XYZ file of C-alpha atoms in Angstrom:
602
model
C 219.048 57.478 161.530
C 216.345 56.342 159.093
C 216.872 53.033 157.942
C 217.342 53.634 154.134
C 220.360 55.572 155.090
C 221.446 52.895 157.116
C 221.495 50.303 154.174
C 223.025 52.528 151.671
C 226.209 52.521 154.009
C 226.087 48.574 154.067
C 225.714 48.465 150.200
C 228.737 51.301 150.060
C 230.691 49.165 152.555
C 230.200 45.758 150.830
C 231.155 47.034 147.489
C 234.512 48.313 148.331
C 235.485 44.828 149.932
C 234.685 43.090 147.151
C 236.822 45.716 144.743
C 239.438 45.462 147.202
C 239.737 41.625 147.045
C 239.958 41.860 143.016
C 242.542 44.271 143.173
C 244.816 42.076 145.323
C 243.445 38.716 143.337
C 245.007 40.485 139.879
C 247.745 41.377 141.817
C 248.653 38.440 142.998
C 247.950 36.484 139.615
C 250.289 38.861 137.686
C 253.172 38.566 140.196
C 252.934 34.736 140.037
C 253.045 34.988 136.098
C 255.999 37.408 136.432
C 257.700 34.768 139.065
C 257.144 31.712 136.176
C 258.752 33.430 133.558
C 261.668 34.520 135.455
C 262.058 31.204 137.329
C 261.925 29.716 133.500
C 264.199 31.580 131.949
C 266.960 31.256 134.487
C 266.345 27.329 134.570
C 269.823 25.925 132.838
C 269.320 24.364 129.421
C 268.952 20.487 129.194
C 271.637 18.620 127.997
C 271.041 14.873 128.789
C 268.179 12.747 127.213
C 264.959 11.972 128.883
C 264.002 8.714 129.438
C 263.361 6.291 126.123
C 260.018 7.308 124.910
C 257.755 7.762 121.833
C 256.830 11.488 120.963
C 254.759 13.080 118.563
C 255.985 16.338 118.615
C 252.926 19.212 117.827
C 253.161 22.377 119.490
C 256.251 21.547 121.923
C 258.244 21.305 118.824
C 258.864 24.373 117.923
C 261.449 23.639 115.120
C 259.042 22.809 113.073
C 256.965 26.252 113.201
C 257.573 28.307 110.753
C 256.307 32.093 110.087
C 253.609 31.263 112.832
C 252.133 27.733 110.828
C 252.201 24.564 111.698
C 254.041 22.095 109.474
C 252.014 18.952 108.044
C 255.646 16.989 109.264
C 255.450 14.759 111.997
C 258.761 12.873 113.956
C 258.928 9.755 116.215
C 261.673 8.601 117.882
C 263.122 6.927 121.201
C 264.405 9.973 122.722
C 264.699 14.123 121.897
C 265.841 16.675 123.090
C 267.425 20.226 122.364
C 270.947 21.317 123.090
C 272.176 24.682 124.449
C 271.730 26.333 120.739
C 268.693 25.309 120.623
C 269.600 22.276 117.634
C 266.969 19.414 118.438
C 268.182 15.830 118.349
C 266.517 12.312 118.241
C 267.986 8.956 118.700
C 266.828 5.287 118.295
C 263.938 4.362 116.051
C 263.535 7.805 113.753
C 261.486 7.990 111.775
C 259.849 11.114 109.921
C 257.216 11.905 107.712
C 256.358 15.129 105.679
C 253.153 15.242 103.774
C 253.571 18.747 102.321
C 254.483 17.191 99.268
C 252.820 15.550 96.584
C 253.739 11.907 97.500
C 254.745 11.998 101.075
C 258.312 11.876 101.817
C 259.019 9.048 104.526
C 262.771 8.330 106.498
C 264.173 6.329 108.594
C 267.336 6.436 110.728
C 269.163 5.568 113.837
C 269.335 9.442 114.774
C 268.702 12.828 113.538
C 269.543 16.662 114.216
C 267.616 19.683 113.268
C 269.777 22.987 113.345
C 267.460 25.373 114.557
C 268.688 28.343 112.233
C 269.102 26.680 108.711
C 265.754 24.015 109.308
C 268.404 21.552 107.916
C 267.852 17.752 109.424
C 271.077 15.461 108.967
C 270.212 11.413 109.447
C 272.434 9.599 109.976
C 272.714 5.561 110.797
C 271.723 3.003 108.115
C 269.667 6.231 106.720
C 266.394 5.416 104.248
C 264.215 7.451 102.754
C 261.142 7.351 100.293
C 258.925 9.699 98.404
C 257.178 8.713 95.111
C 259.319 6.717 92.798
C 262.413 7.596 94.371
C 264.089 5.294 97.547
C 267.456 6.633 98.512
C 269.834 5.095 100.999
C 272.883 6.501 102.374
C 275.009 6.427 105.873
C 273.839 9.874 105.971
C 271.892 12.956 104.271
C 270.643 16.197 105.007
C 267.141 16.931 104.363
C 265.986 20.917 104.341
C 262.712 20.966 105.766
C 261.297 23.838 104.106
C 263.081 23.804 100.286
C 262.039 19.815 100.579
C 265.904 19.259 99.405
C 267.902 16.123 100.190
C 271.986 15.617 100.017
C 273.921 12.430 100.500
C 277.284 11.237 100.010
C 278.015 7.513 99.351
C 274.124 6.801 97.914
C 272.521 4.375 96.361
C 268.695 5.538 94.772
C 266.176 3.240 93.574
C 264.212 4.494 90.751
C 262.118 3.350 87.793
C 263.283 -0.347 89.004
C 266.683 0.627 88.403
C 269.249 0.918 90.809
C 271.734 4.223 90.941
C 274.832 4.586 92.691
C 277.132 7.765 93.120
C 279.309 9.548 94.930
C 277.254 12.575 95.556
C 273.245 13.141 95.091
C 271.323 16.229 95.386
C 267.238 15.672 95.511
C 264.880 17.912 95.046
C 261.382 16.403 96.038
C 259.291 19.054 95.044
C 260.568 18.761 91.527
C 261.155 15.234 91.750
C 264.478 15.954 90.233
C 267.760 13.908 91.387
C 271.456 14.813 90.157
C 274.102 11.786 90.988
C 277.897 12.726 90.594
C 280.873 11.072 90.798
C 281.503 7.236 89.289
C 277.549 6.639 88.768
C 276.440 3.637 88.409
C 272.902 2.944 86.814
C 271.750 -1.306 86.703
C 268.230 -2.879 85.946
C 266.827 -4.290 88.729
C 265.072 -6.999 86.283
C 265.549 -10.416 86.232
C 266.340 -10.331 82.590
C 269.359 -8.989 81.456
C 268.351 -5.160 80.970
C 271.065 -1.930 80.771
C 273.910 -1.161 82.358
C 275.089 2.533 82.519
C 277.966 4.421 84.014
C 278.543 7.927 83.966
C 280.285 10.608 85.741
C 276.913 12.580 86.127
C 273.252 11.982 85.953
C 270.214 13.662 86.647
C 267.052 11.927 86.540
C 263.427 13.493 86.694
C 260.315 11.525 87.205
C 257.478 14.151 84.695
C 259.821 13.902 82.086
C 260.563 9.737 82.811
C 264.450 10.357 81.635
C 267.889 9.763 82.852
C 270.230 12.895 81.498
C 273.808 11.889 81.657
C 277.450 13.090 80.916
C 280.533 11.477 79.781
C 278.054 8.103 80.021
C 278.822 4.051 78.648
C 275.826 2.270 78.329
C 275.598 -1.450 78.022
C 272.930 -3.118 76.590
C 273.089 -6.715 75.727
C 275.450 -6.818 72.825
C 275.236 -3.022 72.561
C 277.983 -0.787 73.946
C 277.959 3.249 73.788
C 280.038 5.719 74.611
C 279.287 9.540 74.511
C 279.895 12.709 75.837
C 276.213 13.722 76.762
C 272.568 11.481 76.318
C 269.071 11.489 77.442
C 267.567 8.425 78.284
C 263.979 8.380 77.963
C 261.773 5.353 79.938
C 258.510 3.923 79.635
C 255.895 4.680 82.210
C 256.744 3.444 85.754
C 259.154 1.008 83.799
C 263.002 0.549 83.723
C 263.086 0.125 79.950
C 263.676 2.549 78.140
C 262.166 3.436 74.390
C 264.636 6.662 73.192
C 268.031 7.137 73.924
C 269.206 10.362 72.423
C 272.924 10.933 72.458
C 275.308 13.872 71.126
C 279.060 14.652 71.441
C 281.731 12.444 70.487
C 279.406 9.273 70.149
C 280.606 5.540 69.519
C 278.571 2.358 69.081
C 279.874 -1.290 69.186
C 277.300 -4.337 68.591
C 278.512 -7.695 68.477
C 275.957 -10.790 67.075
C 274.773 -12.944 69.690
C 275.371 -16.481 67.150
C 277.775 -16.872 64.686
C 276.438 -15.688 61.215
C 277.703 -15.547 57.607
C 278.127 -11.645 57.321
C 279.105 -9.251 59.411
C 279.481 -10.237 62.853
C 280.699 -6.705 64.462
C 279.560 -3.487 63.657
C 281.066 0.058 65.097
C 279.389 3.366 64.391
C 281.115 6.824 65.315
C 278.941 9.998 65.260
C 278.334 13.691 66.632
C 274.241 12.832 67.669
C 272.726 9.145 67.328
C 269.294 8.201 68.397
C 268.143 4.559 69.801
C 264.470 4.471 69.393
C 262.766 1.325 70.756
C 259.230 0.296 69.022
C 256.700 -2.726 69.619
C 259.142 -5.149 67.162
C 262.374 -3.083 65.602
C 265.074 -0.973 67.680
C 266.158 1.733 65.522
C 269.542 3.304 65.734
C 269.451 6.887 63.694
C 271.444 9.817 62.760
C 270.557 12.585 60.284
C 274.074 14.029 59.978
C 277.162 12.145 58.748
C 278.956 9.004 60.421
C 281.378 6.114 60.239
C 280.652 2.487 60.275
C 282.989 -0.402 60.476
C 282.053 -3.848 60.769
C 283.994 -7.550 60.675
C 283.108 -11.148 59.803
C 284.615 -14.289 58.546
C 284.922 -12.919 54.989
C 284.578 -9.274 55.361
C 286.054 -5.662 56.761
C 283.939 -3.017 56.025
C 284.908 0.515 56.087
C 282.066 3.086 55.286
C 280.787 6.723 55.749
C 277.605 8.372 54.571
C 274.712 10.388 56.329
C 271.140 10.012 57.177
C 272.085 6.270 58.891
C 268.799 4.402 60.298
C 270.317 0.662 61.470
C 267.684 -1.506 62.429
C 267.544 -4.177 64.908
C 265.147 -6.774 65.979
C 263.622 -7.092 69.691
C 266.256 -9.054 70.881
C 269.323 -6.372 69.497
C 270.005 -8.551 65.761
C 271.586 -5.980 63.433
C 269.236 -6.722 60.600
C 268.982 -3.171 58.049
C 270.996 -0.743 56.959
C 269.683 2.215 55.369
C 271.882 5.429 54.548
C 272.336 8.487 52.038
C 275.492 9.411 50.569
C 277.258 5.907 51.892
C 280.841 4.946 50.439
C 281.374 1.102 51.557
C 284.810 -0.447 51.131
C 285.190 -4.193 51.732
C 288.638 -5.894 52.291
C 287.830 -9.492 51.733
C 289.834 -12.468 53.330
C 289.926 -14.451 50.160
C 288.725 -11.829 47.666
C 290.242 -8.440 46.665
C 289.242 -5.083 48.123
C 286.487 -3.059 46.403
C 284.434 -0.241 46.924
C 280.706 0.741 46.566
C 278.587 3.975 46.362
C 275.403 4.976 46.261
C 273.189 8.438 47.255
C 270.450 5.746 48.345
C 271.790 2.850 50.377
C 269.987 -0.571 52.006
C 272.314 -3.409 53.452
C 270.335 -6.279 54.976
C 273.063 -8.032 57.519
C 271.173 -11.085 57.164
C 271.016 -12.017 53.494
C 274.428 -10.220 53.037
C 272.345 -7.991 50.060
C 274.068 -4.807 49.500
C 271.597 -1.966 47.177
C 272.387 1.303 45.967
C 270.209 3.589 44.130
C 270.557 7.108 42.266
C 274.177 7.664 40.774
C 275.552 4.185 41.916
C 279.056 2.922 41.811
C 281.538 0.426 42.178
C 284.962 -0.194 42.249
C 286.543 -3.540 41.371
C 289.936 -5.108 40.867
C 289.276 -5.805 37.000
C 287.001 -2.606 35.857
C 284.391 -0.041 37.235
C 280.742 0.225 37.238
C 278.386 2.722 36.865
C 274.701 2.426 37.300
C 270.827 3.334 38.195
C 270.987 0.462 40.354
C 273.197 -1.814 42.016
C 272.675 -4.774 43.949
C 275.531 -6.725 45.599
C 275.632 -10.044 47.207
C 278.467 -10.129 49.675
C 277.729 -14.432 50.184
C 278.320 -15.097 46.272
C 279.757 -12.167 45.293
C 276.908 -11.571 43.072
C 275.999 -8.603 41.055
C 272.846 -6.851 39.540
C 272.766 -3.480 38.195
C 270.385 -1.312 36.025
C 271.158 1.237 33.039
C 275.014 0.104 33.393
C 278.290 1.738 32.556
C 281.453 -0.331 32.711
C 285.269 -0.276 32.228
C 287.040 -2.860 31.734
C 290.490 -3.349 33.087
C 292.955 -5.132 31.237
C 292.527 -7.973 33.761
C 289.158 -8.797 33.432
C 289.587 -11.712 31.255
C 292.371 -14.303 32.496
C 292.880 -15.346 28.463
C 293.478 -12.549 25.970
C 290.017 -11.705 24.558
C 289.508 -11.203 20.872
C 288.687 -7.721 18.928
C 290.115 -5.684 21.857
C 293.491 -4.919 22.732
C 294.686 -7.083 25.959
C 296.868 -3.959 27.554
C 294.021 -1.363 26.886
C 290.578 -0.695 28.890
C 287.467 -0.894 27.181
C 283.546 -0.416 28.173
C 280.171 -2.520 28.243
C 276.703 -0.747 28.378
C 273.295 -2.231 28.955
C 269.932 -1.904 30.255
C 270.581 -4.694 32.851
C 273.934 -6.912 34.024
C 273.276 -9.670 35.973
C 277.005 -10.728 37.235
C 279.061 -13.480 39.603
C 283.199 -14.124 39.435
C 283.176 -16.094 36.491
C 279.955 -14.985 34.622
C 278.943 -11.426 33.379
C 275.206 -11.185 31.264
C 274.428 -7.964 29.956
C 270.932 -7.322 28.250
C 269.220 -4.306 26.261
C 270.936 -2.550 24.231
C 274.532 -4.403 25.343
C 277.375 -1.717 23.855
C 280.691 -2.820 23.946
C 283.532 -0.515 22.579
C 287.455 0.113 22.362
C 288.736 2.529 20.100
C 288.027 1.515 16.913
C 286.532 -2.142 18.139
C 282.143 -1.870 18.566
C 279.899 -4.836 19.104
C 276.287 -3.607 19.179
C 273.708 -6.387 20.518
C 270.850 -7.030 22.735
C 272.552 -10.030 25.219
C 275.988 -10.449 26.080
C 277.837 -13.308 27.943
C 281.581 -12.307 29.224
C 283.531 -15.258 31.001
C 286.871 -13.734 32.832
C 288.302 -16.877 33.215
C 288.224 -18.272 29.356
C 288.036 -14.851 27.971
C 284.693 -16.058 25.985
C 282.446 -13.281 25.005
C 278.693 -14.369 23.868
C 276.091 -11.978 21.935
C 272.769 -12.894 20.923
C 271.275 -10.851 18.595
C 274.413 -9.402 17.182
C 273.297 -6.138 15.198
C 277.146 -5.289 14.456
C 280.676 -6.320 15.632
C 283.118 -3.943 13.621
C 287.118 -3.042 13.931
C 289.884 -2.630 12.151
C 291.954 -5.772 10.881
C 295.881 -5.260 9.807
C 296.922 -7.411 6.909
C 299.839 -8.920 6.477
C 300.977 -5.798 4.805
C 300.351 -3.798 7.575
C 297.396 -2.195 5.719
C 294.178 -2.229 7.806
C 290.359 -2.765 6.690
C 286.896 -2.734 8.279
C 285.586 -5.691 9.021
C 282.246 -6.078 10.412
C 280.448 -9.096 11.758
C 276.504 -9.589 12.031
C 274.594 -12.431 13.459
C 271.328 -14.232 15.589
C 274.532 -15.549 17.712
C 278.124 -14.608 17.917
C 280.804 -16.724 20.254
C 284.205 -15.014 20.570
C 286.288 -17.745 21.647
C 290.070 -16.909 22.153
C 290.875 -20.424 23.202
C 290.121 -21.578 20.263
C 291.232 -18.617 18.225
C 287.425 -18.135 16.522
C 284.644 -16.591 16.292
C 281.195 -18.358 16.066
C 278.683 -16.925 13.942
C 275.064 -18.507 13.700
C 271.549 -17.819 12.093
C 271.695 -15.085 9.375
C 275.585 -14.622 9.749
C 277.331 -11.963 7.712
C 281.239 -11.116 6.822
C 281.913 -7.453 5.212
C 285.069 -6.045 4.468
C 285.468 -3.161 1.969
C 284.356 -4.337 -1.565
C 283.357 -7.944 0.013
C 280.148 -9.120 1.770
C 279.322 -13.026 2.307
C 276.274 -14.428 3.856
C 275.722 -17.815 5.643
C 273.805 -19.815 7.788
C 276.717 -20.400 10.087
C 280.238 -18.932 9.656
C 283.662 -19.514 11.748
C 285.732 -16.833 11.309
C 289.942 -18.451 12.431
C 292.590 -16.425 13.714
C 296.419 -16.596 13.903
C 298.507 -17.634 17.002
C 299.109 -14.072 17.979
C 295.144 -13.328 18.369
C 296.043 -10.092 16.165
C 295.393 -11.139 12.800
C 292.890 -13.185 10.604
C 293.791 -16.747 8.850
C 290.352 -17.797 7.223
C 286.418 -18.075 7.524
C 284.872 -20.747 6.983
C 280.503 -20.306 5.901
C 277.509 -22.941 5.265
C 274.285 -23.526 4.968
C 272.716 -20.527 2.341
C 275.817 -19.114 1.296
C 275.966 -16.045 -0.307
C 278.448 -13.390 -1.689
C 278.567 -10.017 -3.175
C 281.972 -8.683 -4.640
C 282.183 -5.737 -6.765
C 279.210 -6.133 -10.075
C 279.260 -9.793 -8.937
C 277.010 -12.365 -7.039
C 277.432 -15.766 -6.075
C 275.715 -18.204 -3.798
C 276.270 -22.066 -3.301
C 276.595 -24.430 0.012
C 279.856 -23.670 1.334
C 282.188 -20.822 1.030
C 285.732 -20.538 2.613
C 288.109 -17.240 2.634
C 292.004 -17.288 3.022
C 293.310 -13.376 4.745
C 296.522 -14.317 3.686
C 295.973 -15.086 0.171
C 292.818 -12.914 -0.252
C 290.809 -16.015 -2.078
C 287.465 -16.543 -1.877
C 286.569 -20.507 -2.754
C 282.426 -21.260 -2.977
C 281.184 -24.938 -3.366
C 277.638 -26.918 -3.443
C 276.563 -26.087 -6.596
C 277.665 -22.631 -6.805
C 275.546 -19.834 -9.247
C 277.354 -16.561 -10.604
C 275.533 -13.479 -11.820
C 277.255 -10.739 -13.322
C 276.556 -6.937 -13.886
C 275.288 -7.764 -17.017
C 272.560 -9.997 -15.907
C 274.607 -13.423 -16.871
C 273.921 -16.502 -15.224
C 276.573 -18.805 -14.426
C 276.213 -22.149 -12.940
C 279.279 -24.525 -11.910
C 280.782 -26.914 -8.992
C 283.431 -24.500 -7.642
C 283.715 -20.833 -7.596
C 287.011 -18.717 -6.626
C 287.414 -15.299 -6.139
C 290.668 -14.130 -6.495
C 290.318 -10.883 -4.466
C 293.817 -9.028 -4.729
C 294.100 -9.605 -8.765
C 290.080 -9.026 -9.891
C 289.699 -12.826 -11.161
C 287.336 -15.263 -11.328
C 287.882 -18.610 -11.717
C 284.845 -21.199 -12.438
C 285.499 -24.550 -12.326
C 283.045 -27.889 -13.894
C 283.510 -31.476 -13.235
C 280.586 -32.641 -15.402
C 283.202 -31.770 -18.554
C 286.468 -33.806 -18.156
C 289.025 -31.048 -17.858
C 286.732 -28.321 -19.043
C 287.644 -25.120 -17.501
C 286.005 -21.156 -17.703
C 287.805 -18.644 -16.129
C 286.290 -15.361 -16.227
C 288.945 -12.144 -16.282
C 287.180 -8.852 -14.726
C 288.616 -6.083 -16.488
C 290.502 -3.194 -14.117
């Protein structure tokens, strides 16, 4: 056989061994793998914990893959391991850490279970855990590993430096959204006093830095609230807040830290109030309508308007109230009740000043006002209006006042009153009317207590005066200064003082005009200084003139001078007038027992 042949057998030969030996090699590979499996899968679950140990679990734990990806979560604890269903369970030392979130969530607990089907992980044992601003404690929770939601019972949550307790939480860390339920409890954790709030549900979010509650109290220093719903706004990684918006059935109680001379309570009842904190001033506003009460020493307030903005200093002073629309009605301790209006209201709390603009009123015990302005000191009981309208009540003056009826009203107008209990000045253009009864002058001084009315500038004082024959006449009254003085049943007339009656008119530097007991009718006037008369074709002047009501006599003295129609001039040492019979009677002494009596003709 030639040799090539030879060695192409040998090749042939070798080849097939070698194919032979992979064949049984795979063989025998595959049936091992085969044997593995099967020996694996009817090995009996494990039941009982390994031995203490710390684990990072990776690949071997297969809870935590999900749809084929890893999970950026990793778990250490003292021991693991998975029951018959396949739930995986650590003890001693957990701790757990998921960085799929924005701020990584971090726990801690004496043990923990995941339930294989749900990805739900319950903690349980002195249970802690952290993610951003947000550190909750609990006995227990359940954290879902995938939707990054947590749920405890029995919590506390620290947040913002505050501290919230409830019944119930539900935490969504994605959203870093909480909801607390059930008796919450929200405290400052500062060392200062800070808020207080309790609610029956909260939920808090850290992008929008508020607390929304339900059915909430909120103490604050001396403020205490009450309302159905709110929204507490906070500053920046800070536990004081700068809005607090609240709607429902809203109250507001603030009590003064120091005794003070006004108010020392205030309560405010609403359907929406804001509490907006700036750099100096805490604002408490509300654009639709509310009630305020308040209390002092002195004072009860009872008010309503709309458009309220209450202001308060840093440290939670009531110091401004501003309002539209506001009806205040004080009950004094001492005083009597009244009542004040105004479509523009401004109450400082700490100078007791009450003003009210646009259509102002008030309501007194002894008369009414009306007015452009009104300003109201609660301390003296002081009173300053603009473009005034009053009404007198027959009580305003303790004595019975002169010219006006005692049992009737009757009405003051003026540019400007300046007022306190026992003094009333009126000026520009001072009006002051009752039926027939006018006094027109530019100042006027009332006194309630003496009855006393003043006028400077006295332009006219007119009414009607019944003699004793029950007829009436017009008198009318002009002077620099009048003084109606009911005590001592006159009036005071001074600087370019004038008397005019029908058919009468006397002149004088200074004139008292007397009346009877009964205030009701006129005994006498009494004139000096340039006296001067004009009756019928006559005129007279002298020193000193005097006129009897009862008699209707006119008497002039000083060196009185007649002038008659005719242009006669008359000179003698005492002049009478006897109105009621046309006579004239002139009387010399520088003739012993001469006499002239002039007759006027009727």
């Amino acid at each position: 056989m030639p040799l090539s042949l030879k060695h192409r057998e040998t090749l042939l030969a070798l080849r097939r061994t070698i194919l032979v030996v992979l064949i049984l090699f795979l063989a025998f590979l595959a049936g091992s793998i085969t044997f593995n499996l099967k020996s694996k899968e009817q090995q009996p679950a494990s039941t009982s914990p390994t031995e203490p140990q710390a684990l990072t679990f990776h690949e071997d734990f297969r809870a935590l893959e999900f749809s084929g990806q890893k999970r950026r979560i990793s778990l250490k604890a003292g021991n693991f391991f998975i029951d018959s269903t396949r739930n995986q369970h650590l003890e001693g030392g957990v701790e757990i850490i998921d960085e799929e979130l924005a701020e990584s969530l971090f726990l801690q607990a004496a043990r923990a279970q995941i339930d294989a089907s749900s990805r739900m992980m319950t903690a349980e044992g002195q249970v802690e855990l952290k993610t951003g601003p947000v550190q909750i404690k609990a006995s227990s929770l359940v954290y879902h590993l995938q939707n990054k939601e947590v749920r405890a019972n029995g919590v506390k949550v620290i947040w913002q430096n505050l501290s919230l307790r409830g019944e119930k939480l539900a935490y969504e860390a994605n959203r870093e959204e909480g909801i607390l339920e059930g008796k919450v409890e929200v405290k400052s954790l500062k060392s200062e006093p800070g808020f207080s709030l309790k609610a029956k549900k909260i939920r808090f979010n850290k992008k929008n830095n508020r607390i929304e509650a339900e059915n909430l109290a909120l103490i604050n220093g001396p403020l205490v609230i009450s309302s159905q719903a709110g929204l507490i706004f906070f500053k920046k990684e800070s536990s004081d807040y700068e809005l607090i918006q609240l709607e429902g059935q809203t109250e507001i109680g603030w009590k003064a830290t120091a005794n003070r001379a006004g108010l020392n309570e205030l309560r405010i009842k609403a359907e929406e109030l804001d509490l907006q904190v700036g750099d100096d001033l805490v604002t408490l506003s509300s654009q639709n309508g509310f009630a305020l009460e308040g209390s002092g020493e002195l004072w009860q307030l009872r008010s309503q308007g709309v458009s309220l903005r209450l202001i308060f200093t840093s440290e939670l002073e009531a110091n401004k109230i501003f309002s539209r629309n506001m009806n205040f009605h004080f009950s004094g301790k001492k005083t009597d009740d009244f009542s004040l209006f105004g479509q523009q209201a401004e109450y400082d709390l700490s100078s007791e000043l009450l003003e009210l603009h646009s259509q102002a009123t008030g309501s007194f015990k002894n008369y009414e006002l009306k007015a452009d302005q009104i300003k109201f000191n609660l301390t003296d009981e002081s009173i300053n209006a603009r473009n005034v309208l009053l009404g007198m009540k027959p009580g305003f003056f303790e004595q019975p006042p002169l010219l006006f009826k005692k049992d009737s009203p009757w009405f003051i107008s003026g540019d400007y009153l300046e007022g306190k209990p026992e003094i009333f000045d009126l000026e520009g253009k001072v009006r002051i009317w009752q039926d027939e009864a006018l006094c027109l002058a530019e100042e006027a001084r009332l006194e309630p207590k003496t009855g006393n009315l003043f006028l400077e500038r006295l332009e006219r004082a007119s009414w009607l005066y019944r003699e004793s024959d029950d007829q009436t006449k017009k008198i009318e009254l002009k002077a620099e200064k009048a003084g109606f003085k009911p005590s001592e049943k006159k009036v005071v007339l001074a600087g370019e003082a004038e008397f005019s009656q029908p058919g009468l008119k006397l002149k004088a530097t200074e004139m008292h005009l007397y009346f009877r007991e009964s205030l009701e009718r006129l005994s006498g006037l009494e004139g000096s200084g340039q006296v001067s008369l004009v009756w019928k074709d006559y005129r007279a002047s002298g020193l000193q003139i005097s006129l009897s009501f009862e008699d209707q006599k006119v008497v002039m003295t000083g060196y009185p001078e007649l002038w008659t129609a005719d242009g006669s001039h008359l000179e003698t040492d005492k002049l009478t007038l006897f109105l009621a019979d046309d006579k004239i009677w002139l009387e010399s002494q520088k003739r012993e027992r001469s006499l002239t009596v002039l007759v006027r003709q009727k």
